[in-house]
mmCIF file of C-alpha atoms in Angstrom:
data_model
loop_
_atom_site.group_PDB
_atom_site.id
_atom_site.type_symbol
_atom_site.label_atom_id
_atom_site.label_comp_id
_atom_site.label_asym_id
_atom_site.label_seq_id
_atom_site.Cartn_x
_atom_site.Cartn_y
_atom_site.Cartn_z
ATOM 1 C CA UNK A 240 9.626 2.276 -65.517
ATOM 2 C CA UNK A 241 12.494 4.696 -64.946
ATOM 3 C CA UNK A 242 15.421 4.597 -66.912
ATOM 4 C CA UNK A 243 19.050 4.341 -65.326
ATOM 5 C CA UNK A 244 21.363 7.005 -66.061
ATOM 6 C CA UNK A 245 25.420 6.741 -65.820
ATOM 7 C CA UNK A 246 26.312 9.941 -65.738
ATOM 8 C CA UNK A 247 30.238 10.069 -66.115
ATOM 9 C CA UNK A 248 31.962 13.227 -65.805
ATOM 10 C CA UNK A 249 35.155 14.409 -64.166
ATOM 11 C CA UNK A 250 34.111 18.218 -63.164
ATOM 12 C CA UNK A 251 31.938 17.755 -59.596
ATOM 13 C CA UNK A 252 29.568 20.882 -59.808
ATOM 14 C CA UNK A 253 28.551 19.534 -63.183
ATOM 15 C CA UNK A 254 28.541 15.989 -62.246
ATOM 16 C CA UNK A 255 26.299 16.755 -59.326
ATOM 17 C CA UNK A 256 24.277 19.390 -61.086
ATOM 18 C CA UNK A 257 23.214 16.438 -63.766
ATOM 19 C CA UNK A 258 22.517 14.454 -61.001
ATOM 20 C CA UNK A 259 20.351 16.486 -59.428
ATOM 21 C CA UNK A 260 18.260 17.447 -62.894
ATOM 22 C CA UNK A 261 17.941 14.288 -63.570
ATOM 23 C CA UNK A 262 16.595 12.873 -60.307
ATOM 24 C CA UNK A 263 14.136 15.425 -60.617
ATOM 25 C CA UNK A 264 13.048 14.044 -63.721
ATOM 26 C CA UNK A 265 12.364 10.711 -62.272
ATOM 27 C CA UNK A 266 15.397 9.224 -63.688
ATOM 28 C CA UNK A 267 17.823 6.801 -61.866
ATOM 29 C CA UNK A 268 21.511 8.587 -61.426
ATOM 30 C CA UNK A 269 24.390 6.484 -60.829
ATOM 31 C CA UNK A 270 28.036 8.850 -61.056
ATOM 32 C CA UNK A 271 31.614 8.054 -62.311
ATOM 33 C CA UNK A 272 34.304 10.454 -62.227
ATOM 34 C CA UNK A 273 36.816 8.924 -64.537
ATOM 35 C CA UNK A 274 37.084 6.407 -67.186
ATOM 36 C CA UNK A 275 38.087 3.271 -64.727
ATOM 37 C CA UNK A 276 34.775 3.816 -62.691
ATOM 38 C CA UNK A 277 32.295 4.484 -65.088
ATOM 39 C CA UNK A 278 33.412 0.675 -66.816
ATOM 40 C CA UNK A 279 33.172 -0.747 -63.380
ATOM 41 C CA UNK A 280 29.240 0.819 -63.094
ATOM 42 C CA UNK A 281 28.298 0.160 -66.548
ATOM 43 C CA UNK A 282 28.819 -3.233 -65.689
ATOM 44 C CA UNK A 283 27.417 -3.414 -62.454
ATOM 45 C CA UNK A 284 24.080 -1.781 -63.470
ATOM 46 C CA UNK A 285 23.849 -1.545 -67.013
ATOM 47 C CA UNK A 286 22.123 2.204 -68.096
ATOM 48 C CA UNK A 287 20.046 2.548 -70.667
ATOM 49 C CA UNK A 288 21.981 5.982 -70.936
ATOM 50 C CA UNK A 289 25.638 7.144 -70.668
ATOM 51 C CA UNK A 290 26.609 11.254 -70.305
ATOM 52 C CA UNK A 291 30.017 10.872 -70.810
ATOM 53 C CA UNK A 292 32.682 13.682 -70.647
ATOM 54 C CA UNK A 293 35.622 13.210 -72.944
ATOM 55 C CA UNK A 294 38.196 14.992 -70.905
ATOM 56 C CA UNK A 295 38.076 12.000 -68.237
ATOM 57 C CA UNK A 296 40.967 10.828 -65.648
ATOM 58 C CA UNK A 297 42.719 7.609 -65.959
ATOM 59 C CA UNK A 298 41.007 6.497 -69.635
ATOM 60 C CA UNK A 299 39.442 8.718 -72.021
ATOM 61 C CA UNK A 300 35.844 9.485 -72.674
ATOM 62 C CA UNK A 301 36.600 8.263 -76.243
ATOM 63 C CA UNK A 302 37.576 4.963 -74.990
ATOM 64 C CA UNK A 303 35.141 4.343 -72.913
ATOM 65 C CA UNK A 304 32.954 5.087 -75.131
ATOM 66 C CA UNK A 305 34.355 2.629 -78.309
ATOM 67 C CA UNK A 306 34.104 -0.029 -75.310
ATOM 68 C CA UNK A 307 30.520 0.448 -74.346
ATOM 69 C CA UNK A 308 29.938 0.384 -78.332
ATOM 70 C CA UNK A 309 31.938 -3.329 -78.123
ATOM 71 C CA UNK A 310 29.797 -4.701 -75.136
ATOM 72 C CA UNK A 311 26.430 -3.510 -75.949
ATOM 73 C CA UNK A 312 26.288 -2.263 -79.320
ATOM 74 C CA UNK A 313 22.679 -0.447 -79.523
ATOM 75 C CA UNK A 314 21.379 -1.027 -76.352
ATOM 76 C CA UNK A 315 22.613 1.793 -74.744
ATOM 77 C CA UNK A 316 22.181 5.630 -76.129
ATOM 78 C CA UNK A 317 25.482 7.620 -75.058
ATOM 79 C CA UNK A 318 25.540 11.747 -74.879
ATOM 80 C CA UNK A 319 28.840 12.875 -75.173
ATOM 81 C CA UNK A 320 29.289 16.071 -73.210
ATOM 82 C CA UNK A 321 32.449 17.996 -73.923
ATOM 83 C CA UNK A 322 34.597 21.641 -73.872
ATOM 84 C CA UNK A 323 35.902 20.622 -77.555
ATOM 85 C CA UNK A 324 33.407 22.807 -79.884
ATOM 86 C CA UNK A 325 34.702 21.984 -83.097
ATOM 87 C CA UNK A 326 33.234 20.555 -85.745
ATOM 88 C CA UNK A 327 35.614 17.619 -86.467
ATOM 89 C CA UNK A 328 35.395 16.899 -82.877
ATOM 90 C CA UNK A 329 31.535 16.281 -82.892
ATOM 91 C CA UNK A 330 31.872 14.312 -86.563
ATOM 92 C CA UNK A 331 34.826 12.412 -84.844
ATOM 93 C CA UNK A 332 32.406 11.999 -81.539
ATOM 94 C CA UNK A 333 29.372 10.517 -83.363
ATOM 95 C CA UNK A 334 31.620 8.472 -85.857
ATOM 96 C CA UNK A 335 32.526 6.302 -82.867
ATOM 97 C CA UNK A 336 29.069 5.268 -81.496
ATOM 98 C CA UNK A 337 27.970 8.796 -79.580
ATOM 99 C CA UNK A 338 23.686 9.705 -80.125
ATOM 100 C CA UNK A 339 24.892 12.830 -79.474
ATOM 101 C CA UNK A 340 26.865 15.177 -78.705
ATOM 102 C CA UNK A 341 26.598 18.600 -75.877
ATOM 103 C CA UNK A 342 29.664 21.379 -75.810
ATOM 104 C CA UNK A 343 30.072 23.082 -72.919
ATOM 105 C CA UNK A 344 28.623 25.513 -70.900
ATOM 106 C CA UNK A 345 25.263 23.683 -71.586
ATOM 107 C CA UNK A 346 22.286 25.053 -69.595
ATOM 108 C CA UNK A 347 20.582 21.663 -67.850
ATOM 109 C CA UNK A 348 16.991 22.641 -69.843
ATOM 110 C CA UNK A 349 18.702 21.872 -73.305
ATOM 111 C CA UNK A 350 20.380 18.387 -71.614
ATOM 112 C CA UNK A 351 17.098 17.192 -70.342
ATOM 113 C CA UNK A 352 15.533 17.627 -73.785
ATOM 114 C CA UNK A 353 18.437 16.240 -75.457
ATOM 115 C CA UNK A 354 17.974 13.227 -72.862
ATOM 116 C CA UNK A 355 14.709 12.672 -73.461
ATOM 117 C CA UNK A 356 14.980 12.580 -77.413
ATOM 118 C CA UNK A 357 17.984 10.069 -77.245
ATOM 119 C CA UNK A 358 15.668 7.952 -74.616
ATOM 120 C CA UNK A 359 13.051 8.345 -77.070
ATOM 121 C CA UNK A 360 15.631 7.023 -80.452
ATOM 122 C CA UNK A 361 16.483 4.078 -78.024
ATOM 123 C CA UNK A 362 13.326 2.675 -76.012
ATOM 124 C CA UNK A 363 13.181 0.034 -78.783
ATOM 125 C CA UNK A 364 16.190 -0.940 -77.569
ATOM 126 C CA UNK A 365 16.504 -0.128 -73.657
ATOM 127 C CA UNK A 366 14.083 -2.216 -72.046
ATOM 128 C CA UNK A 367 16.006 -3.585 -69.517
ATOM 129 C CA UNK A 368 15.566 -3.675 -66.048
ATOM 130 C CA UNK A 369 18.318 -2.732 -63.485
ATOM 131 C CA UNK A 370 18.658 -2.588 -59.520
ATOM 132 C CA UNK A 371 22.177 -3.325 -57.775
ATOM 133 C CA UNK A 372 24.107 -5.213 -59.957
ATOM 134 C CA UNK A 373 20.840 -7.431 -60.754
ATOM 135 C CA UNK A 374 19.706 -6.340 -64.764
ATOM 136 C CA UNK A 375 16.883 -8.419 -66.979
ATOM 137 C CA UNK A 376 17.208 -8.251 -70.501
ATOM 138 C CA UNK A 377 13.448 -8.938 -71.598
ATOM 139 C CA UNK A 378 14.466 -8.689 -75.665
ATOM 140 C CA UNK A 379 17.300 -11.197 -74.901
ATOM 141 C CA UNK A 380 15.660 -13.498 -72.373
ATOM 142 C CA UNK A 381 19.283 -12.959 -70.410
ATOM 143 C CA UNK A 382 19.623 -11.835 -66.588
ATOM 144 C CA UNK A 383 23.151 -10.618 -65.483
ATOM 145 C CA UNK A 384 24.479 -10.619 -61.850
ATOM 146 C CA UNK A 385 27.414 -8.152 -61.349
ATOM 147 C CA UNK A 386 28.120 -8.494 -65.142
ATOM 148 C CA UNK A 387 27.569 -12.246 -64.983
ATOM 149 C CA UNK A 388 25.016 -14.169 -67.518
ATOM 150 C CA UNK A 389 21.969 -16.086 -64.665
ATOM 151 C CA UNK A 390 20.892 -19.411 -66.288
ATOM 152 C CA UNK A 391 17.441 -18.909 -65.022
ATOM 153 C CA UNK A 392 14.451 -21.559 -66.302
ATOM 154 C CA UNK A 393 11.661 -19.669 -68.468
ATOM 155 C CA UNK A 394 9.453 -19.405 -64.910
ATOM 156 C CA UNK A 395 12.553 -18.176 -63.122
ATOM 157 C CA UNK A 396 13.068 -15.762 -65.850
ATOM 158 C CA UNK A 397 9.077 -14.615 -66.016
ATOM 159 C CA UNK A 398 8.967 -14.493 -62.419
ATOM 160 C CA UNK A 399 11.732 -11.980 -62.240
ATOM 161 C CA UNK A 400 10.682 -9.930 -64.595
ATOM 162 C CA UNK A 401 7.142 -9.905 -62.902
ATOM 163 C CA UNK A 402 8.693 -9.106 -60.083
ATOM 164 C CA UNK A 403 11.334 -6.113 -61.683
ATOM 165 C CA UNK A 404 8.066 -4.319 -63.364
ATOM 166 C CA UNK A 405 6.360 -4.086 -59.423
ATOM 167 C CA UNK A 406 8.729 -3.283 -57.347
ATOM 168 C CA UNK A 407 7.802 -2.664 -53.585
ATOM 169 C CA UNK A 408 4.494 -4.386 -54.736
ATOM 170 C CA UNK A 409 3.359 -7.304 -52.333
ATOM 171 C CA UNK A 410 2.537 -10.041 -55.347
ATOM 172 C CA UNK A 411 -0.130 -13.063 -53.869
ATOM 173 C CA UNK A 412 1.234 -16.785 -54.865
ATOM 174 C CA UNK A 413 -2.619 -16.520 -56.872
ATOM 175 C CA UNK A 414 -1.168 -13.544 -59.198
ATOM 176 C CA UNK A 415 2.047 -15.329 -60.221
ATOM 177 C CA UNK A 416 0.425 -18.471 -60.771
ATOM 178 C CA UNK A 417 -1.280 -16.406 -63.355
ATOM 179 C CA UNK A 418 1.654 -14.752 -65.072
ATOM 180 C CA UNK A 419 3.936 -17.395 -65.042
ATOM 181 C CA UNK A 420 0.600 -20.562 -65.859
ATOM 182 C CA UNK A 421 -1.103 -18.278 -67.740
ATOM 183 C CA UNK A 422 -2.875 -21.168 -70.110
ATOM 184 C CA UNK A 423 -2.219 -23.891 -67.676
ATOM 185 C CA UNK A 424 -5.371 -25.890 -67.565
ATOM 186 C CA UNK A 425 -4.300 -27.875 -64.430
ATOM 187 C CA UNK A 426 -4.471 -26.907 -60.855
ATOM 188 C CA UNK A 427 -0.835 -24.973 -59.988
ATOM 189 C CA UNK A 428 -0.528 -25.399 -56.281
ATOM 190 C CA UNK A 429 1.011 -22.987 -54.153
ATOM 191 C CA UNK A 430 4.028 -24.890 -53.192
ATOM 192 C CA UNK A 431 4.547 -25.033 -56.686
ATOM 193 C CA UNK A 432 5.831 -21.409 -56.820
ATOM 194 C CA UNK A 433 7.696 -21.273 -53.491
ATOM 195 C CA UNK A 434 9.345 -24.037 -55.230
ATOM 196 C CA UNK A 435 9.989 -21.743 -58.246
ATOM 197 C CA UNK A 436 10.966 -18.289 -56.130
ATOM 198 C CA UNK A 437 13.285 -20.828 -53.563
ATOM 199 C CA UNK A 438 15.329 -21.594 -56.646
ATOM 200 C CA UNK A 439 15.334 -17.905 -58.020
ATOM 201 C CA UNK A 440 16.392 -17.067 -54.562
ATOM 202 C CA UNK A 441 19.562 -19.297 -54.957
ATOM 203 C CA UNK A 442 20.834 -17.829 -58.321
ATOM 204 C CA UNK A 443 20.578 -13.872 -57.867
ATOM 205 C CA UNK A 444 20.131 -13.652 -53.295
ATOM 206 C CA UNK A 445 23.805 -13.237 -52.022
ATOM 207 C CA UNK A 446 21.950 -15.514 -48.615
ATOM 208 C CA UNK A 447 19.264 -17.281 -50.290
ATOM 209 C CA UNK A 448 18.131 -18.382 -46.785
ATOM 210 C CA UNK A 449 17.972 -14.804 -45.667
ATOM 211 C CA UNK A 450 16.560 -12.449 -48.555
ATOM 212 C CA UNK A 451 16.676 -9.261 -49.769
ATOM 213 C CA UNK A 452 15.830 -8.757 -53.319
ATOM 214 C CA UNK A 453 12.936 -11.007 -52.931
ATOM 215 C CA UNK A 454 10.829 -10.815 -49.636
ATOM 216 C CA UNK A 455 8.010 -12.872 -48.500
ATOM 217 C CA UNK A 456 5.426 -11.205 -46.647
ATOM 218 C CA UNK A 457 3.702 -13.235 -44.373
ATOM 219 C CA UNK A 458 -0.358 -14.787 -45.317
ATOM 220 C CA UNK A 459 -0.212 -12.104 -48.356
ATOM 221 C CA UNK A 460 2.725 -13.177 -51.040
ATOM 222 C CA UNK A 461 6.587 -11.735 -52.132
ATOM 223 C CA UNK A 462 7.831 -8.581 -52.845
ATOM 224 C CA UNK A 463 10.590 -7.559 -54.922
ATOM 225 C CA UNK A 464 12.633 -4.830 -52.868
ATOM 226 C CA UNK A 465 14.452 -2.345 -55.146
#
């Protein structure tokens, strides 16, 4: 799956230069250009990775970064990129929760591989899903709307998560039945999971009547539109 990116940094050439690197990496960008924003994002979409310039409008790249560390602990790898070079800086830096730490002028090669060896530190930990506000939490079992906890039922919640791994992927009611009744020895009928997906519908759908996370495609199944 790709991982989501935050990439928060006040300077616009290097915000959109990132960007741009990392799209063509196959990651998924989303852009902050101060400290206000990039809280607003992270709790909208929930990265698996934060770039996050110190010198920041509005609030600090230092606090933003001791507030990630408060919300999600180790789930999220942050790369602190920054024009301080010192030495205390960077000790100060990874002290309060940075993975690491870039000084300025970087070239984009060494970011990427820094990227990718931070991803690398963290997958144990980032395996969360993430598309418009809408974020599953596998390890934790937990689904968040908009920075809201879902109750969802364990087939709501396996259902979802189905669906979040196969995006654009038209799913048949047959194939669910088998994720979701795996060692079910009785006959699941097919009502049984338009039943399940009508009440999945009502907790994350904005219209529930009127869909657009979860589509149904007509005589083949649903689809989960990213």
């Amino acid at each position: 799956m790709k991982q989501l990116v935050l990439v928060v940094e006040d300077d616009d050439m290097i915000r959109d230069l990132i960007e741009i690197y990392l799209k063509k990496e196959g990651y998924d960008v989303i852009l902050a250009a101060d400290g206000e924003t990039a809280k607003e994002q992270f709790l909208k979409y929930s990265p698996c990775l934060v770039i996050l310039d110190l010198m920041l409008p509005k609030i600090s790249g230092e606090e933003v970064c001791q507030w990630i560390r408060a919300q999600e602990r180790n789930e999220v790898s942050i790369i602190m990129v920054t024009a301080k070079t010192s030495s205390d800086h960077k000790i100060s830096g990874l002290k309060m929760g940075a993975d690491d730490y870039v000084t300025k002028p970087f070239s984009p090669n060494e970011l990427m591989a820094r990227i990718e060896a931070v991803l690398r530190r963290g997958g144990q930990f980032c395996q969360k899903i993430s598309h418009e506000g809408l974020v599953i939490k596998p390890r934790k079992g937990e689904v968040l709307l908009n920075g809201e906890l879902v109750p969802l039922t364990k087939y709501e919640f396996n259902l979802l998560y189905y669906f979040m791994e196969n995006p654009n992927i038209v799913i048949s009611r047959e194939q669910l039945i088998k994720q979701i009744h795996p060692d079910d020895e009785a006959d699941i009928l097919d009502r049984t999971i338009d039943a399940h997906i009508k009440k999945l519908r009502e907790k994350i759908e904005t219209e529930p009547k009127k869909p657009q996370r979860i589509v149904t495609v007509r005589g083949m199944g649903y689809q989960f539109v990213p």
